[in-house]
């Protein structure tokens, strides 16, 4: 996995005439219909979803996570590198009563158990995504990104352009069904993201980007905002997408290869972060927005 450094904050160009930062450069902006006006992190969606943010990222902090779960981060700081994943899983198991759902209010009647998702957890949802990124579990993850970062999904089985349309209604229905009867799934994802960011920071001190790849068959399926020479395109990603750190692996998924310098702060989860989760395909789950990509073919 190739990581790159960026300019220190005090060296980032801020002149209005700088192309990436120009207020009149539409390519750098997140389209209005791809964002919410509010979110639950330290930067608004219009900023964190912009091309400027891709080039000059800063940490993304979710509201209340550090304050409510200080004990977890103290335990992680005291743990060895090889033990942190186990410390993290143990904390979530106990804190969210994952092995004791009845203690969290689960109705244990036979009928309720048939309808509910008592065993749904961050692990099962991530595995569900790995099988189908348009599944109910995937709708839950895309909904979490929408809630926390203010980036609306652009695709879930079908393009999602009209919030009043049938495809968007179907996505909302899948999202609500995926959350129903579970124990604070979105709060679990908050901690997964925070843990991922902690681990990336420890493994790649000083780095701000990683080069990732995505194989696609049809560029027409992507929202292309601008084209430049050398195969460079500015595109709008779905609010959560799968990438890989291996160009060879990306070739297995399409004839066109998208190469992207992804901010580490936009990686929600990656293979190897937790044993037994997303073990194949060198997969990375990347939070979306406007990005510049380099397009190449096999």
mmCIF file of C-alpha atoms in Angstrom:
data_model
loop_
_atom_site.group_PDB
_atom_site.id
_atom_site.type_symbol
_atom_site.label_atom_id
_atom_site.label_comp_id
_atom_site.label_asym_id
_atom_site.label_seq_id
_atom_site.Cartn_x
_atom_site.Cartn_y
_atom_site.Cartn_z
ATOM 1 C CA UNK A 1 0.000 0.000 0.000
ATOM 2 C CA UNK A 2 1.607 3.239 -1.148
ATOM 3 C CA UNK A 3 1.099 6.232 1.118
ATOM 4 C CA UNK A 4 1.944 9.839 0.411
ATOM 5 C CA UNK A 5 2.482 12.969 2.436
ATOM 6 C CA UNK A 6 0.908 16.344 1.710
ATOM 7 C CA UNK A 7 1.855 19.922 2.495
ATOM 8 C CA UNK A 8 1.653 21.010 6.085
ATOM 9 C CA UNK A 9 -1.441 23.147 6.788
ATOM 10 C CA UNK A 10 0.567 26.349 6.960
ATOM 11 C CA UNK A 11 1.989 25.646 3.485
ATOM 12 C CA UNK A 12 -1.275 24.846 1.722
ATOM 13 C CA UNK A 13 -1.908 27.480 -0.963
ATOM 14 C CA UNK A 14 -4.902 29.611 -0.099
ATOM 15 C CA UNK A 15 -4.990 32.146 -2.938
ATOM 16 C CA UNK A 16 -8.420 32.404 -4.546
ATOM 17 C CA UNK A 17 -6.702 32.001 -7.916
ATOM 18 C CA UNK A 18 -5.379 28.560 -7.039
ATOM 19 C CA UNK A 19 -7.271 26.208 -9.355
ATOM 20 C CA UNK A 20 -8.291 23.603 -6.782
ATOM 21 C CA UNK A 21 -9.347 26.218 -4.274
ATOM 22 C CA UNK A 22 -11.008 28.674 -6.602
ATOM 23 C CA UNK A 23 -14.527 29.421 -5.491
ATOM 24 C CA UNK A 24 -15.608 29.561 -9.113
ATOM 25 C CA UNK A 25 -14.245 26.120 -10.037
ATOM 26 C CA UNK A 26 -17.344 23.924 -10.185
ATOM 27 C CA UNK A 27 -15.223 20.790 -10.499
ATOM 28 C CA UNK A 28 -13.957 21.263 -6.962
ATOM 29 C CA UNK A 29 -17.426 21.493 -5.452
ATOM 30 C CA UNK A 30 -19.699 18.740 -4.232
ATOM 31 C CA UNK A 31 -23.014 19.038 -6.127
ATOM 32 C CA UNK A 32 -25.833 20.390 -4.023
ATOM 33 C CA UNK A 33 -28.021 17.304 -4.512
ATOM 34 C CA UNK A 34 -25.215 15.029 -3.257
ATOM 35 C CA UNK A 35 -25.063 16.468 0.254
ATOM 36 C CA UNK A 36 -27.079 17.290 3.342
ATOM 37 C CA UNK A 37 -26.955 20.653 5.050
ATOM 38 C CA UNK A 38 -26.074 19.069 8.404
ATOM 39 C CA UNK A 39 -23.979 16.125 9.527
ATOM 40 C CA UNK A 40 -22.340 14.761 12.661
ATOM 41 C CA UNK A 41 -18.674 15.513 12.226
ATOM 42 C CA UNK A 42 -16.324 18.477 12.445
ATOM 43 C CA UNK A 43 -16.506 19.494 8.760
ATOM 44 C CA UNK A 44 -19.613 20.162 6.654
ATOM 45 C CA UNK A 45 -20.347 17.886 3.710
ATOM 46 C CA UNK A 46 -19.661 20.624 1.164
ATOM 47 C CA UNK A 47 -16.063 20.764 2.438
ATOM 48 C CA UNK A 48 -15.228 17.119 3.142
ATOM 49 C CA UNK A 49 -16.847 16.028 -0.121
ATOM 50 C CA UNK A 50 -14.933 18.489 -2.288
ATOM 51 C CA UNK A 51 -11.972 18.041 -4.594
ATOM 52 C CA UNK A 52 -10.046 20.469 -2.414
ATOM 53 C CA UNK A 53 -10.442 18.117 0.549
ATOM 54 C CA UNK A 54 -9.087 15.213 -1.482
ATOM 55 C CA UNK A 55 -5.927 17.205 -2.110
ATOM 56 C CA UNK A 56 -5.581 18.800 1.347
ATOM 57 C CA UNK A 57 -7.300 16.507 3.878
ATOM 58 C CA UNK A 58 -7.587 17.070 7.593
ATOM 59 C CA UNK A 59 -8.850 14.624 10.255
ATOM 60 C CA UNK A 60 -12.585 13.923 10.410
ATOM 61 C CA UNK A 61 -13.951 13.614 13.945
ATOM 62 C CA UNK A 62 -17.400 12.195 14.619
ATOM 63 C CA UNK A 63 -19.469 13.984 17.236
ATOM 64 C CA UNK A 64 -19.267 12.506 20.724
ATOM 65 C CA UNK A 65 -17.168 9.429 19.940
ATOM 66 C CA UNK A 66 -14.030 10.454 21.825
ATOM 67 C CA UNK A 67 -16.084 11.898 24.701
ATOM 68 C CA UNK A 68 -18.402 8.909 25.201
ATOM 69 C CA UNK A 69 -15.822 6.178 24.642
ATOM 70 C CA UNK A 70 -12.732 7.539 26.328
ATOM 71 C CA UNK A 71 -12.195 4.235 28.130
ATOM 72 C CA UNK A 72 -11.826 2.407 24.816
ATOM 73 C CA UNK A 73 -9.134 4.763 23.575
ATOM 74 C CA UNK A 74 -7.269 4.576 26.864
ATOM 75 C CA UNK A 75 -7.265 0.781 26.599
ATOM 76 C CA UNK A 76 -6.112 0.911 22.985
ATOM 77 C CA UNK A 77 -3.275 3.291 23.895
ATOM 78 C CA UNK A 78 -2.078 0.864 26.565
ATOM 79 C CA UNK A 79 -2.342 -2.237 24.356
ATOM 80 C CA UNK A 80 0.400 -3.640 22.147
ATOM 81 C CA UNK A 81 -0.040 -3.379 18.381
ATOM 82 C CA UNK A 82 -0.933 -7.065 18.122
ATOM 83 C CA UNK A 83 -3.572 -6.850 20.857
ATOM 84 C CA UNK A 84 -5.461 -3.731 19.803
ATOM 85 C CA UNK A 85 -7.899 -5.528 17.490
ATOM 86 C CA UNK A 86 -8.901 -7.921 20.276
ATOM 87 C CA UNK A 87 -9.256 -5.070 22.772
ATOM 88 C CA UNK A 88 -11.503 -3.268 20.301
ATOM 89 C CA UNK A 89 -13.751 -6.268 19.628
ATOM 90 C CA UNK A 90 -14.030 -7.067 23.330
ATOM 91 C CA UNK A 91 -15.070 -3.492 24.096
ATOM 92 C CA UNK A 92 -17.797 -3.464 21.442
ATOM 93 C CA UNK A 93 -19.042 -6.888 22.499
ATOM 94 C CA UNK A 94 -19.470 -5.756 26.091
ATOM 95 C CA UNK A 95 -20.538 -2.158 25.482
ATOM 96 C CA UNK A 96 -23.253 -3.083 22.969
ATOM 97 C CA UNK A 97 -24.133 -6.400 24.624
ATOM 98 C CA UNK A 98 -23.567 -8.232 21.343
ATOM 99 C CA UNK A 99 -23.488 -11.662 22.988
ATOM 100 C CA UNK A 100 -26.371 -10.841 25.339
ATOM 101 C CA UNK A 101 -29.045 -9.128 23.189
ATOM 102 C CA UNK A 102 -31.782 -9.777 25.729
ATOM 103 C CA UNK A 103 -29.937 -7.490 28.156
ATOM 104 C CA UNK A 104 -30.272 -4.725 25.569
ATOM 105 C CA UNK A 105 -34.036 -5.153 25.424
ATOM 106 C CA UNK A 106 -34.437 -7.898 22.819
ATOM 107 C CA UNK A 107 -37.868 -9.508 22.796
ATOM 108 C CA UNK A 108 -36.977 -13.198 23.070
ATOM 109 C CA UNK A 109 -40.356 -14.534 21.999
ATOM 110 C CA UNK A 110 -40.244 -16.902 19.026
ATOM 111 C CA UNK A 111 -42.199 -14.548 16.758
ATOM 112 C CA UNK A 112 -39.995 -11.570 17.579
ATOM 113 C CA UNK A 113 -36.811 -13.535 16.989
ATOM 114 C CA UNK A 114 -38.006 -14.587 13.569
ATOM 115 C CA UNK A 115 -38.641 -10.983 12.517
ATOM 116 C CA UNK A 116 -35.755 -9.228 14.240
ATOM 117 C CA UNK A 117 -32.039 -9.055 13.546
ATOM 118 C CA UNK A 118 -30.816 -9.963 17.020
ATOM 119 C CA UNK A 119 -27.428 -11.120 15.770
ATOM 120 C CA UNK A 120 -26.833 -8.161 13.479
ATOM 121 C CA UNK A 121 -23.580 -6.410 14.376
ATOM 122 C CA UNK A 122 -20.889 -4.407 12.668
ATOM 123 C CA UNK A 123 -19.160 -7.676 11.711
ATOM 124 C CA UNK A 124 -22.210 -9.177 10.019
ATOM 125 C CA UNK A 125 -23.017 -5.955 8.198
ATOM 126 C CA UNK A 126 -19.475 -5.635 6.848
ATOM 127 C CA UNK A 127 -19.615 -9.228 5.665
ATOM 128 C CA UNK A 128 -22.960 -8.487 4.045
ATOM 129 C CA UNK A 129 -21.366 -5.609 2.135
ATOM 130 C CA UNK A 130 -18.565 -7.901 0.892
ATOM 131 C CA UNK A 131 -21.166 -10.201 -0.690
ATOM 132 C CA UNK A 132 -23.361 -7.471 -2.207
ATOM 133 C CA UNK A 133 -22.817 -3.711 -2.122
ATOM 134 C CA UNK A 134 -26.498 -3.181 -3.017
ATOM 135 C CA UNK A 135 -27.866 -5.344 -0.197
ATOM 136 C CA UNK A 136 -29.790 -4.413 2.926
ATOM 137 C CA UNK A 137 -26.556 -4.386 4.915
ATOM 138 C CA UNK A 138 -25.014 -2.071 2.323
ATOM 139 C CA UNK A 139 -28.016 0.258 2.625
ATOM 140 C CA UNK A 140 -27.349 0.463 6.360
ATOM 141 C CA UNK A 141 -23.712 1.404 5.757
ATOM 142 C CA UNK A 142 -24.584 4.003 3.125
ATOM 143 C CA UNK A 143 -27.177 5.405 5.514
ATOM 144 C CA UNK A 144 -24.550 5.702 8.225
ATOM 145 C CA UNK A 145 -22.273 7.668 5.887
ATOM 146 C CA UNK A 146 -25.219 9.900 4.984
ATOM 147 C CA UNK A 147 -26.005 10.520 8.657
ATOM 148 C CA UNK A 148 -22.459 11.097 9.889
ATOM 149 C CA UNK A 149 -20.791 12.835 6.950
ATOM 150 C CA UNK A 150 -23.766 14.341 5.133
ATOM 151 C CA UNK A 151 -22.951 12.629 1.818
ATOM 152 C CA UNK A 152 -26.060 11.181 0.198
ATOM 153 C CA UNK A 153 -25.885 7.868 -1.681
ATOM 154 C CA UNK A 154 -25.801 8.124 -5.460
ATOM 155 C CA UNK A 155 -26.435 4.475 -6.275
ATOM 156 C CA UNK A 156 -28.065 1.503 -4.600
ATOM 157 C CA UNK A 157 -29.178 -1.060 -7.144
ATOM 158 C CA UNK A 158 -30.250 1.899 -9.281
ATOM 159 C CA UNK A 159 -29.168 5.537 -9.566
ATOM 160 C CA UNK A 160 -30.504 7.654 -6.700
ATOM 161 C CA UNK A 161 -31.103 11.134 -8.046
ATOM 162 C CA UNK A 162 -34.637 11.953 -6.948
ATOM 163 C CA UNK A 163 -35.307 11.766 -3.181
ATOM 164 C CA UNK A 164 -39.020 11.438 -3.956
ATOM 165 C CA UNK A 165 -38.522 8.654 -6.516
ATOM 166 C CA UNK A 166 -39.103 4.934 -6.185
ATOM 167 C CA UNK A 167 -35.397 3.901 -6.161
ATOM 168 C CA UNK A 168 -34.682 6.239 -3.246
ATOM 169 C CA UNK A 169 -37.766 5.028 -1.403
ATOM 170 C CA UNK A 170 -36.563 1.446 -1.845
ATOM 171 C CA UNK A 171 -33.146 2.374 -0.468
ATOM 172 C CA UNK A 172 -34.730 4.008 2.596
ATOM 173 C CA UNK A 173 -36.875 0.950 3.152
ATOM 174 C CA UNK A 174 -33.872 -1.374 3.037
ATOM 175 C CA UNK A 175 -31.951 0.910 5.367
ATOM 176 C CA UNK A 176 -34.761 1.038 7.933
ATOM 177 C CA UNK A 177 -35.309 -2.731 7.782
ATOM 178 C CA UNK A 178 -31.577 -3.243 8.272
ATOM 179 C CA UNK A 179 -31.538 -1.092 11.403
ATOM 180 C CA UNK A 180 -34.769 -2.382 12.919
ATOM 181 C CA UNK A 181 -34.297 -4.720 15.872
ATOM 182 C CA UNK A 182 -30.555 -4.150 16.119
ATOM 183 C CA UNK A 183 -28.512 -2.704 18.917
ATOM 184 C CA UNK A 184 -27.177 0.734 17.964
ATOM 185 C CA UNK A 185 -25.577 -0.424 14.717
ATOM 186 C CA UNK A 186 -24.689 3.090 13.621
ATOM 187 C CA UNK A 187 -22.975 3.797 16.945
ATOM 188 C CA UNK A 188 -20.956 0.611 16.380
ATOM 189 C CA UNK A 189 -19.882 1.943 12.978
ATOM 190 C CA UNK A 190 -18.776 5.191 14.645
ATOM 191 C CA UNK A 191 -16.272 3.208 16.681
ATOM 192 C CA UNK A 192 -15.201 1.082 13.708
ATOM 193 C CA UNK A 193 -14.329 4.262 11.802
ATOM 194 C CA UNK A 194 -12.501 5.756 14.808
ATOM 195 C CA UNK A 195 -10.523 2.542 15.320
ATOM 196 C CA UNK A 196 -9.619 2.366 11.649
ATOM 197 C CA UNK A 197 -8.337 5.951 11.751
ATOM 198 C CA UNK A 198 -6.327 5.240 14.890
ATOM 199 C CA UNK A 199 -4.678 2.200 13.323
ATOM 200 C CA UNK A 200 -3.913 3.966 10.054
ATOM 201 C CA UNK A 201 -2.333 6.844 11.935
ATOM 202 C CA UNK A 202 -0.122 4.495 13.943
ATOM 203 C CA UNK A 203 0.936 2.435 10.933
ATOM 204 C CA UNK A 204 1.556 5.358 8.582
ATOM 205 C CA UNK A 205 2.694 8.316 10.700
ATOM 206 C CA UNK A 206 2.715 11.558 8.749
ATOM 207 C CA UNK A 207 0.956 10.096 5.706
ATOM 208 C CA UNK A 208 -2.233 11.711 4.397
ATOM 209 C CA UNK A 209 -3.056 9.667 1.276
ATOM 210 C CA UNK A 210 -3.000 6.109 -0.012
ATOM 211 C CA UNK A 211 -3.135 5.086 -3.672
ATOM 212 C CA UNK A 212 -6.083 2.756 -4.297
ATOM 213 C CA UNK A 213 -7.631 1.186 -7.381
ATOM 214 C CA UNK A 214 -11.104 0.296 -8.597
ATOM 215 C CA UNK A 215 -11.954 -1.846 -11.603
ATOM 216 C CA UNK A 216 -15.063 -0.898 -13.611
ATOM 217 C CA UNK A 217 -16.597 -2.021 -16.878
ATOM 218 C CA UNK A 218 -18.493 1.134 -17.827
ATOM 219 C CA UNK A 219 -17.349 4.665 -17.112
ATOM 220 C CA UNK A 220 -20.848 5.752 -18.135
ATOM 221 C CA UNK A 221 -22.043 4.330 -14.817
ATOM 222 C CA UNK A 222 -20.045 7.011 -12.973
ATOM 223 C CA UNK A 223 -20.851 10.683 -12.568
ATOM 224 C CA UNK A 224 -18.063 12.385 -14.503
ATOM 225 C CA UNK A 225 -17.822 16.075 -13.649
ATOM 226 C CA UNK A 226 -14.816 16.948 -15.837
ATOM 227 C CA UNK A 227 -12.256 15.394 -18.183
ATOM 228 C CA UNK A 228 -8.606 16.348 -18.613
ATOM 229 C CA UNK A 229 -5.590 15.154 -20.556
ATOM 230 C CA UNK A 230 -3.692 12.041 -19.573
ATOM 231 C CA UNK A 231 -6.768 10.083 -18.562
ATOM 232 C CA UNK A 232 -7.483 12.354 -15.624
ATOM 233 C CA UNK A 233 -11.141 12.724 -14.707
ATOM 234 C CA UNK A 234 -13.014 14.413 -11.889
ATOM 235 C CA UNK A 235 -15.833 12.156 -10.761
ATOM 236 C CA UNK A 236 -18.391 11.966 -7.980
ATOM 237 C CA UNK A 237 -18.115 8.697 -6.079
ATOM 238 C CA UNK A 238 -20.986 6.972 -4.371
ATOM 239 C CA UNK A 239 -21.011 7.897 -0.696
ATOM 240 C CA UNK A 240 -19.377 4.531 0.090
ATOM 241 C CA UNK A 241 -17.379 2.512 -2.432
ATOM 242 C CA UNK A 242 -15.028 -0.461 -2.528
ATOM 243 C CA UNK A 243 -11.430 -0.068 -3.655
ATOM 244 C CA UNK A 244 -8.359 -2.267 -3.490
ATOM 245 C CA UNK A 245 -4.699 -1.556 -2.819
ATOM 246 C CA UNK A 246 -3.705 -3.951 -5.620
ATOM 247 C CA UNK A 247 -3.933 -2.841 -9.241
ATOM 248 C CA UNK A 248 -3.765 -6.482 -10.333
ATOM 249 C CA UNK A 249 -6.757 -7.323 -8.150
ATOM 250 C CA UNK A 250 -8.684 -4.338 -9.531
ATOM 251 C CA UNK A 251 -8.192 -5.748 -13.034
ATOM 252 C CA UNK A 252 -10.370 -8.699 -12.041
ATOM 253 C CA UNK A 253 -13.404 -6.410 -11.706
ATOM 254 C CA UNK A 254 -13.336 -4.442 -14.949
ATOM 255 C CA UNK A 255 -11.459 -3.381 -18.055
ATOM 256 C CA UNK A 256 -11.048 0.197 -16.825
ATOM 257 C CA UNK A 257 -8.921 0.933 -13.790
ATOM 258 C CA UNK A 258 -9.486 4.015 -11.645
ATOM 259 C CA UNK A 259 -6.389 5.088 -9.703
ATOM 260 C CA UNK A 260 -7.157 7.455 -6.842
ATOM 261 C CA UNK A 261 -5.115 9.188 -4.151
ATOM 262 C CA UNK A 262 -7.538 8.595 -1.303
ATOM 263 C CA UNK A 263 -7.226 10.585 1.930
ATOM 264 C CA UNK A 264 -6.580 8.227 4.823
ATOM 265 C CA UNK A 265 -9.311 10.110 6.697
ATOM 266 C CA UNK A 266 -11.849 8.767 4.191
ATOM 267 C CA UNK A 267 -11.103 5.100 4.795
ATOM 268 C CA UNK A 268 -13.893 3.593 6.866
ATOM 269 C CA UNK A 269 -12.568 0.030 6.948
ATOM 270 C CA UNK A 270 -9.952 -2.101 5.223
ATOM 271 C CA UNK A 271 -8.926 -5.723 4.973
ATOM 272 C CA UNK A 272 -6.677 -6.813 7.807
ATOM 273 C CA UNK A 273 -8.034 -4.264 10.260
ATOM 274 C CA UNK A 274 -9.943 -6.961 12.159
ATOM 275 C CA UNK A 275 -9.253 -10.690 11.739
ATOM 276 C CA UNK A 276 -12.007 -12.529 9.891
ATOM 277 C CA UNK A 277 -13.597 -9.442 8.299
ATOM 278 C CA UNK A 278 -13.075 -8.474 4.619
ATOM 279 C CA UNK A 279 -10.222 -10.918 4.201
ATOM 280 C CA UNK A 280 -10.411 -11.181 0.405
ATOM 281 C CA UNK A 281 -9.658 -8.824 -2.468
ATOM 282 C CA UNK A 282 -7.454 -6.448 -0.416
ATOM 283 C CA UNK A 283 -10.616 -4.399 -0.007
ATOM 284 C CA UNK A 284 -10.921 -0.851 1.326
ATOM 285 C CA UNK A 285 -14.241 0.865 2.041
ATOM 286 C CA UNK A 286 -13.889 4.501 1.029
ATOM 287 C CA UNK A 287 -16.163 7.410 1.931
ATOM 288 C CA UNK A 288 -17.190 9.291 -1.195
ATOM 289 C CA UNK A 289 -17.300 12.785 -2.615
ATOM 290 C CA UNK A 290 -15.614 14.500 -5.548
ATOM 291 C CA UNK A 291 -12.231 13.015 -6.496
ATOM 292 C CA UNK A 292 -9.703 13.268 -9.271
ATOM 293 C CA UNK A 293 -8.887 9.870 -10.766
ATOM 294 C CA UNK A 294 -6.492 8.573 -13.403
ATOM 295 C CA UNK A 295 -8.223 6.256 -15.855
ATOM 296 C CA UNK A 296 -6.296 3.462 -17.558
ATOM 297 C CA UNK A 297 -7.080 0.202 -19.320
ATOM 298 C CA UNK A 298 -5.722 -3.299 -19.050
#
